[in-house]
Tab-separated table of C-alpha atoms in Angstrom:
chain	number	residue	atom	x	y	z
A	95	UNK	CA	-40.439	-13.588	-116.556
A	96	UNK	CA	-41.701	-10.699	-118.773
A	97	UNK	CA	-40.960	-11.162	-122.269
A	98	UNK	CA	-40.765	-8.205	-124.672
A	99	UNK	CA	-39.390	-7.548	-128.148
A	100	UNK	CA	-37.819	-5.035	-130.063
A	101	UNK	CA	-38.100	-5.386	-133.697
A	102	UNK	CA	-36.965	-9.052	-134.055
A	103	UNK	CA	-34.889	-9.235	-130.940
A	104	UNK	CA	-36.582	-11.262	-128.184
A	105	UNK	CA	-35.270	-9.959	-124.748
A	106	UNK	CA	-36.707	-12.765	-122.557
A	107	UNK	CA	-34.279	-15.074	-124.683
A	108	UNK	CA	-31.069	-16.113	-122.593
A	109	UNK	CA	-29.072	-15.552	-125.903
A	110	UNK	CA	-29.424	-11.575	-125.225
A	111	UNK	CA	-27.108	-11.846	-121.874
A	112	UNK	CA	-25.062	-14.541	-123.302
A	113	UNK	CA	-24.502	-12.483	-126.573
A	114	UNK	CA	-23.415	-9.460	-124.687
A	115	UNK	CA	-21.204	-11.112	-122.470
A	116	UNK	CA	-19.439	-13.205	-125.081
A	117	UNK	CA	-18.879	-10.046	-127.076
A	118	UNK	CA	-17.484	-8.205	-124.029
A	119	UNK	CA	-15.195	-10.936	-123.090
A	120	UNK	CA	-13.897	-11.552	-126.878
A	121	UNK	CA	-13.371	-7.947	-127.168
A	122	UNK	CA	-11.438	-7.736	-123.817
A	123	UNK	CA	-9.156	-10.164	-125.037
A	124	UNK	CA	-8.787	-9.425	-128.651
A	125	UNK	CA	-8.606	-5.568	-128.413
A	126	UNK	CA	-7.359	-4.679	-124.808
A	127	UNK	CA	-6.279	-1.156	-126.014
A	128	UNK	CA	-10.125	-0.324	-126.591
A	129	UNK	CA	-10.550	-0.814	-122.925
A	130	UNK	CA	-7.501	0.585	-121.621
A	131	UNK	CA	-8.287	4.071	-121.374
A	132	UNK	CA	-11.313	3.529	-119.144
A	133	UNK	CA	-9.262	1.176	-117.130
A	134	UNK	CA	-6.445	3.593	-116.605
A	135	UNK	CA	-8.968	6.383	-115.423
A	136	UNK	CA	-10.784	3.820	-113.093
A	137	UNK	CA	-7.712	2.492	-111.540
A	138	UNK	CA	-6.050	6.027	-111.208
A	139	UNK	CA	-8.945	7.372	-109.227
A	140	UNK	CA	-9.165	4.337	-107.108
A	141	UNK	CA	-5.525	4.178	-106.366
A	142	UNK	CA	-5.388	7.714	-105.179
A	143	UNK	CA	-8.374	7.010	-102.826
A	144	UNK	CA	-7.487	6.623	-99.290
A	145	UNK	CA	-10.465	4.274	-98.869
A	146	UNK	CA	-9.528	2.063	-101.551
A	147	UNK	CA	-5.687	2.003	-100.163
A	148	UNK	CA	-6.920	0.852	-96.686
A	149	UNK	CA	-5.837	-2.467	-95.622
A	150	UNK	CA	-9.547	-3.384	-94.581
A	151	UNK	CA	-11.117	-2.292	-98.114
A	152	UNK	CA	-11.767	-5.752	-99.483
A	153	UNK	CA	-13.376	-7.054	-96.134
A	154	UNK	CA	-15.855	-4.010	-96.412
A	155	UNK	CA	-16.303	-4.265	-99.993
A	156	UNK	CA	-17.274	-7.912	-99.546
A	157	UNK	CA	-19.628	-6.849	-96.930
A	158	UNK	CA	-21.158	-4.038	-99.021
A	159	UNK	CA	-21.632	-6.344	-102.279
A	160	UNK	CA	-23.107	-8.985	-99.916
A	161	UNK	CA	-25.568	-6.420	-98.427
A	162	UNK	CA	-26.764	-5.483	-101.935
A	163	UNK	CA	-26.957	-8.854	-103.531
A	164	UNK	CA	-28.468	-10.997	-100.879
A	165	UNK	CA	-31.535	-8.493	-100.283
A	166	UNK	CA	-32.420	-8.512	-103.953
A	167	UNK	CA	-32.553	-12.371	-104.108
A	168	UNK	CA	-34.683	-12.375	-100.934
A	169	UNK	CA	-37.127	-10.021	-102.461
A	170	UNK	CA	-37.455	-11.946	-105.635
A	171	UNK	CA	-37.709	-15.336	-103.497
A	172	UNK	CA	-40.560	-13.798	-101.537
A	173	UNK	CA	-42.390	-12.331	-104.445
A	174	UNK	CA	-42.078	-15.312	-106.854
A	175	UNK	CA	-43.192	-18.611	-105.489
A	176	UNK	CA	-43.420	-20.150	-108.920
A	177	UNK	CA	-39.691	-19.625	-109.050
A	178	UNK	CA	-38.877	-21.483	-105.937
A	179	UNK	CA	-37.361	-24.840	-106.649
A	180	UNK	CA	-38.846	-26.235	-103.253
A	181	UNK	CA	-42.277	-25.794	-104.703
A	182	UNK	CA	-41.471	-27.515	-108.104
A	183	UNK	CA	-39.867	-30.370	-106.252
A	184	UNK	CA	-42.794	-31.228	-104.370
A	185	UNK	CA	-45.570	-30.072	-106.339
A	186	UNK	CA	-44.243	-30.350	-109.994
A	187	UNK	CA	-43.010	-27.700	-112.165
A	188	UNK	CA	-46.660	-27.082	-113.530
A	189	UNK	CA	-48.248	-26.657	-109.883
A	190	UNK	CA	-49.716	-23.383	-108.815
A	191	UNK	CA	-49.570	-24.338	-105.077
A	192	UNK	CA	-47.110	-23.006	-102.868
A	193	UNK	CA	-45.136	-23.925	-99.536
A	194	UNK	CA	-45.372	-21.096	-96.860
A	195	UNK	CA	-42.189	-18.882	-97.215
A	196	UNK	CA	-39.540	-20.046	-94.744
A	197	UNK	CA	-38.604	-18.159	-91.928
A	198	UNK	CA	-35.891	-15.551	-92.447
A	199	UNK	CA	-34.140	-13.132	-90.238
A	200	UNK	CA	-34.367	-9.311	-90.311
A	201	UNK	CA	-31.169	-7.358	-90.523
A	202	UNK	CA	-31.256	-6.460	-86.918
A	203	UNK	CA	-31.163	-9.941	-85.979
A	204	UNK	CA	-28.060	-10.731	-87.947
A	205	UNK	CA	-25.636	-8.559	-86.193
A	206	UNK	CA	-23.700	-11.562	-84.560
A	207	UNK	CA	-23.326	-13.339	-87.902
A	208	UNK	CA	-22.073	-10.239	-89.363
A	209	UNK	CA	-19.428	-9.898	-86.565
A	210	UNK	CA	-18.400	-13.375	-86.768
A	211	UNK	CA	-17.589	-12.648	-90.466
A	212	UNK	CA	-15.813	-9.616	-90.100
A	213	UNK	CA	-13.861	-9.622	-86.867
A	214	UNK	CA	-11.671	-12.622	-87.915
A	215	UNK	CA	-10.890	-10.933	-91.386
A	216	UNK	CA	-10.410	-7.535	-89.773
A	217	UNK	CA	-7.666	-9.182	-87.587
A	218	UNK	CA	-5.911	-10.409	-90.333
A	219	UNK	CA	-6.271	-7.209	-92.158
A	220	UNK	CA	-4.911	-5.114	-89.456
A	221	UNK	CA	-1.774	-7.489	-88.680
A	222	UNK	CA	-0.499	-9.062	-91.799
A	223	UNK	CA	1.113	-6.908	-94.720
A	224	UNK	CA	-0.892	-6.955	-98.091
A	225	UNK	CA	1.157	-8.597	-101.040
A	226	UNK	CA	-0.280	-8.077	-104.429
A	227	UNK	CA	1.091	-8.751	-108.144
A	228	UNK	CA	2.794	-5.705	-109.360
A	229	UNK	CA	3.980	-4.415	-106.127
A	230	UNK	CA	7.814	-4.199	-105.164
A	231	UNK	CA	9.059	-5.641	-101.906
A	232	UNK	CA	10.332	-1.955	-101.333
A	233	UNK	CA	6.871	-0.657	-101.125
A	234	UNK	CA	5.470	-3.700	-99.242
A	235	UNK	CA	8.086	-3.035	-96.511
A	236	UNK	CA	7.074	0.725	-96.366
A	237	UNK	CA	3.364	-0.214	-95.867
A	238	UNK	CA	4.397	-2.376	-93.263
A	239	UNK	CA	6.399	0.102	-91.270
A	240	UNK	CA	9.571	-1.479	-92.123
A	241	UNK	CA	12.769	0.246	-93.153
A	242	UNK	CA	13.200	-0.946	-96.761
A	243	UNK	CA	16.866	-0.181	-97.211
A	244	UNK	CA	17.665	-2.873	-94.125
A	245	UNK	CA	14.987	-5.332	-93.800
A	246	UNK	CA	13.911	-5.867	-97.383
A	247	UNK	CA	15.386	-9.199	-97.376
A	248	UNK	CA	13.160	-10.209	-94.235
A	249	UNK	CA	9.955	-9.584	-96.222
A	250	UNK	CA	9.234	-11.890	-98.964
A	251	UNK	CA	7.393	-10.883	-102.126
A	252	UNK	CA	5.455	-14.053	-102.134
A	253	UNK	CA	1.865	-14.417	-100.317
A	254	UNK	CA	2.812	-17.840	-99.190
A	255	UNK	CA	5.294	-16.395	-96.725
A	256	UNK	CA	3.084	-14.025	-94.508
A	257	UNK	CA	4.605	-11.151	-92.736
A	258	UNK	CA	3.405	-9.450	-89.776
A	259	UNK	CA	3.344	-5.577	-89.658
A	260	UNK	CA	6.142	-4.119	-87.688
A	261	UNK	CA	4.144	-2.863	-84.566
A	262	UNK	CA	5.211	0.342	-83.141
A	263	UNK	CA	3.598	3.268	-80.972
A	264	UNK	CA	3.535	5.252	-84.319
A	265	UNK	CA	2.187	2.724	-86.569
A	266	UNK	CA	0.346	0.169	-84.376
A	267	UNK	CA	-1.670	-1.511	-87.021
A	268	UNK	CA	-1.346	-2.310	-90.860
A	269	UNK	CA	-3.599	0.666	-91.865
A	270	UNK	CA	-2.800	0.820	-95.419
A	271	UNK	CA	-1.809	-1.456	-98.474
A	272	UNK	CA	0.882	-0.828	-100.967
A	273	UNK	CA	-0.882	-1.016	-104.530
A	274	UNK	CA	0.513	-1.530	-108.005
A	275	UNK	CA	1.229	1.644	-110.189
A	276	UNK	CA	-0.542	0.662	-113.164
A	277	UNK	CA	-3.714	-0.883	-113.802
A	278	UNK	CA	-4.129	-4.338	-115.519
A	279	UNK	CA	-5.151	-4.865	-119.252
A	280	UNK	CA	-8.784	-6.049	-119.960
A	281	UNK	CA	-7.044	-9.164	-121.238
A	282	UNK	CA	-5.026	-9.628	-118.180
A	283	UNK	CA	-8.356	-8.943	-116.035
A	284	UNK	CA	-10.365	-11.383	-118.162
A	285	UNK	CA	-7.813	-14.202	-117.866
A	286	UNK	CA	-7.192	-13.631	-114.115
A	287	UNK	CA	-10.882	-13.844	-113.013
A	288	UNK	CA	-11.414	-16.961	-115.209
A	289	UNK	CA	-8.487	-18.770	-113.715
A	290	UNK	CA	-9.307	-17.688	-110.022
A	291	UNK	CA	-12.764	-18.903	-110.328
A	292	UNK	CA	-11.757	-22.076	-111.682
A	293	UNK	CA	-8.934	-22.618	-109.127
A	294	UNK	CA	-11.342	-21.504	-106.247
A	295	UNK	CA	-14.184	-24.228	-107.807
A	296	UNK	CA	-11.421	-26.846	-107.741
A	297	UNK	CA	-10.108	-26.192	-104.348
A	298	UNK	CA	-13.571	-25.867	-102.799
A	299	UNK	CA	-14.773	-28.964	-104.152
A	300	UNK	CA	-11.877	-30.931	-102.238
A	301	UNK	CA	-12.656	-28.801	-98.935
A	302	UNK	CA	-16.288	-29.500	-99.222
A	303	UNK	CA	-15.818	-33.195	-99.646
A	304	UNK	CA	-13.711	-32.914	-96.618
A	305	UNK	CA	-16.522	-31.140	-94.740
A	306	UNK	CA	-18.976	-33.930	-95.511
A	307	UNK	CA	-16.755	-36.341	-93.831
A	308	UNK	CA	-18.227	-37.807	-90.518
A	309	UNK	CA	-15.443	-36.006	-88.501
A	310	UNK	CA	-16.491	-32.622	-89.703
A	311	UNK	CA	-20.035	-33.337	-89.954
A	312	UNK	CA	-20.936	-31.210	-87.008
A	313	UNK	CA	-18.973	-28.147	-88.426
A	314	UNK	CA	-21.008	-28.329	-91.760
A	315	UNK	CA	-24.338	-29.299	-90.419
A	316	UNK	CA	-25.083	-25.856	-89.557
A	317	UNK	CA	-25.237	-24.835	-93.123
A	318	UNK	CA	-27.652	-27.684	-93.899
A	319	UNK	CA	-29.895	-26.886	-90.998
A	320	UNK	CA	-32.925	-25.638	-92.864
A	321	UNK	CA	-36.394	-26.540	-94.068
A	322	UNK	CA	-36.034	-25.056	-97.568
A	323	UNK	CA	-32.860	-23.522	-99.153
A	324	UNK	CA	-33.060	-19.823	-99.590
A	325	UNK	CA	-30.592	-16.923	-100.286
A	326	UNK	CA	-29.742	-16.212	-96.435
A	327	UNK	CA	-28.385	-19.847	-96.358
A	328	UNK	CA	-25.539	-18.514	-98.316
A	329	UNK	CA	-23.799	-17.171	-94.963
A	330	UNK	CA	-25.123	-19.616	-92.590
A	331	UNK	CA	-21.907	-20.978	-91.928
A	332	UNK	CA	-19.579	-22.146	-89.038
A	333	UNK	CA	-16.788	-19.774	-88.462
A	334	UNK	CA	-14.258	-22.367	-89.468
A	335	UNK	CA	-16.330	-23.049	-92.676
A	336	UNK	CA	-16.557	-19.158	-93.440
A	337	UNK	CA	-12.655	-18.553	-93.019
A	338	UNK	CA	-12.004	-21.599	-95.069
A	339	UNK	CA	-14.308	-20.075	-97.938
A	340	UNK	CA	-12.426	-16.822	-97.593
A	341	UNK	CA	-8.886	-18.097	-97.452
A	342	UNK	CA	-9.345	-20.316	-100.546
A	343	UNK	CA	-10.764	-17.564	-102.510
A	344	UNK	CA	-7.851	-15.069	-101.666
A	345	UNK	CA	-5.480	-18.342	-102.334
A	346	UNK	CA	-7.113	-18.827	-105.875
A	347	UNK	CA	-6.382	-14.985	-106.413
A	348	UNK	CA	-2.916	-14.785	-104.985
A	349	UNK	CA	-1.422	-18.024	-106.500
A	350	UNK	CA	-1.795	-16.321	-109.907
A	351	UNK	CA	-0.539	-12.960	-108.818
A	352	UNK	CA	-3.924	-11.315	-109.612
A	353	UNK	CA	-3.989	-7.524	-109.858
A	354	UNK	CA	-5.732	-5.618	-106.835
A	355	UNK	CA	-8.401	-4.497	-109.589
A	356	UNK	CA	-9.062	-8.223	-110.406
A	357	UNK	CA	-9.596	-8.859	-106.822
A	358	UNK	CA	-12.181	-5.903	-106.872
A	359	UNK	CA	-14.128	-7.332	-109.551
A	360	UNK	CA	-13.815	-10.781	-108.361
A	361	UNK	CA	-15.630	-9.924	-105.118
A	362	UNK	CA	-18.724	-9.077	-106.955
A	363	UNK	CA	-18.662	-12.025	-109.403
A	364	UNK	CA	-17.850	-14.294	-106.277
A	365	UNK	CA	-20.539	-13.007	-104.015
A	366	UNK	CA	-23.244	-12.977	-106.764
A	367	UNK	CA	-22.594	-16.540	-107.763
A	368	UNK	CA	-22.579	-17.799	-104.112
A	369	UNK	CA	-25.838	-16.115	-103.577
A	370	UNK	CA	-27.375	-17.595	-106.756
A	371	UNK	CA	-26.220	-21.073	-106.122
A	372	UNK	CA	-28.205	-20.864	-102.705
A	373	UNK	CA	-30.976	-18.749	-103.838
A	374	UNK	CA	-33.521	-21.888	-104.133
A	375	UNK	CA	-34.968	-20.374	-107.336
A	376	UNK	CA	-34.834	-21.423	-110.879
A	377	UNK	CA	-34.103	-17.837	-112.649
A	378	UNK	CA	-34.436	-17.490	-116.208
A	379	UNK	CA	-31.145	-15.411	-116.173
A	380	UNK	CA	-29.207	-17.776	-113.879
A	381	UNK	CA	-25.464	-17.704	-114.380
A	382	UNK	CA	-25.918	-21.755	-115.169
A	383	UNK	CA	-28.308	-20.875	-118.096
A	384	UNK	CA	-26.053	-17.892	-119.468
A	385	UNK	CA	-23.093	-20.468	-119.524
A	386	UNK	CA	-23.153	-23.171	-122.023
A	387	UNK	CA	-25.339	-26.302	-121.067
A	388	UNK	CA	-23.707	-28.575	-118.703
A	389	UNK	CA	-20.854	-26.246	-117.581
A	390	UNK	CA	-22.367	-24.746	-114.520
A	391	UNK	CA	-24.018	-26.292	-111.418
A	392	UNK	CA	-26.324	-23.297	-110.655
A	393	UNK	CA	-29.095	-23.365	-108.069
A	394	UNK	CA	-30.793	-26.499	-109.216
A	395	UNK	CA	-27.757	-28.616	-108.606
A	396	UNK	CA	-26.995	-27.149	-105.196
A	397	UNK	CA	-30.452	-27.197	-104.138
A	398	UNK	CA	-30.190	-31.004	-104.678
A	399	UNK	CA	-27.008	-31.220	-102.761
A	400	UNK	CA	-28.568	-29.575	-99.823
A	401	UNK	CA	-31.507	-32.047	-100.002
A	402	UNK	CA	-29.635	-35.381	-100.568
A	403	UNK	CA	-26.206	-34.166	-99.022
A	404	UNK	CA	-23.967	-36.871	-100.858
A	405	UNK	CA	-23.698	-35.423	-104.398
A	406	UNK	CA	-22.789	-32.089	-106.148
A	407	UNK	CA	-20.032	-30.577	-103.872
A	408	UNK	CA	-18.843	-28.514	-106.507
A	409	UNK	CA	-19.942	-24.528	-105.993
A	410	UNK	CA	-19.902	-23.187	-109.434
A	411	UNK	CA	-19.192	-25.712	-112.336
A	412	UNK	CA	-19.764	-29.293	-112.923
A	413	UNK	CA	-16.536	-30.872	-114.105
A	414	UNK	CA	-15.105	-32.063	-110.904
A	415	UNK	CA	-18.665	-33.475	-109.737
A	416	UNK	CA	-19.082	-35.253	-112.813
A	417	UNK	CA	-15.698	-36.777	-112.594
A	418	UNK	CA	-16.353	-37.660	-108.907
A	419	UNK	CA	-19.364	-39.279	-110.020
A	420	UNK	CA	-18.054	-41.217	-112.766
A	421	UNK	CA	-15.373	-42.546	-110.316
A	422	UNK	CA	-17.858	-43.532	-107.858
A	423	UNK	CA	-19.817	-45.505	-110.312
A	424	UNK	CA	-16.904	-47.381	-111.195
A	425	UNK	CA	-16.197	-48.191	-107.680
A	426	UNK	CA	-19.673	-49.252	-107.266
A	427	UNK	CA	-20.325	-46.449	-104.743
A	428	UNK	CA	-23.738	-44.789	-104.344
A	429	UNK	CA	-23.712	-41.138	-105.156
A	430	UNK	CA	-27.651	-40.704	-105.924
């Protein structure tokens, strides 16, 4: 990494992004009024956009973010052999030798992969009413082509009771989503993001353990079928596993009544962190280095999981993995 300084500040230090993020989070929580005008302007613009109000927005937004983030990691993976964990694992951290770059697919050869992700989600988008925190049942009913004066009782505000769109010739599909009228505060945004990431991390830890059970081994083996982990492995998933990942992320947001703007920001963080742990690189500004030591799994732990397969199931953090390893050791089970 290129190091440069300005005055006495070393911009190669991990304390630079760590300090900036900490300051932003602290001020977002302590002084939400400072950020409210910007949030008001941003959300008002989004809320009046037909693109943002479309029921399929989140699916296409996720695809767009992934299409931006993954190639950036692929480019760095191909151009920086010294960062590749496979080279360090086989040759030592100070070795200058490099394994050949693993075969990766060009975008035109990944159409089927993209369709298997997009089509199931679009089907859900176009058939189920979207339910978000801060949206009245009346508005949900209208978005789903129901008469809110007579059928509101049949539409539950909770996402745990999914409601089909009222299909008619005039409204054959769930084309739009009802959005909250007001934006969240910066405090709400931060708390909802942190809580949803923690909930997802916990749920996926359990889901991942199940995927490594012999009964599901064939489903999950596709994700582990590679010579070297690299950024494109992120989306190398069986359809069942991919749907599970997406539905768990949705559950993690919905169970705490996240604002729709929180969901929009969550997608960016979620995709970045997923690609980061599958990057196969030890990046100097990886999120595992930005967070306090011992909190995050990062690419190193996940790369080891792909090598050995019987430890480090947690995607983003360490707490459940560490607890699981402690329990296994107490019971005399081997996890290394």
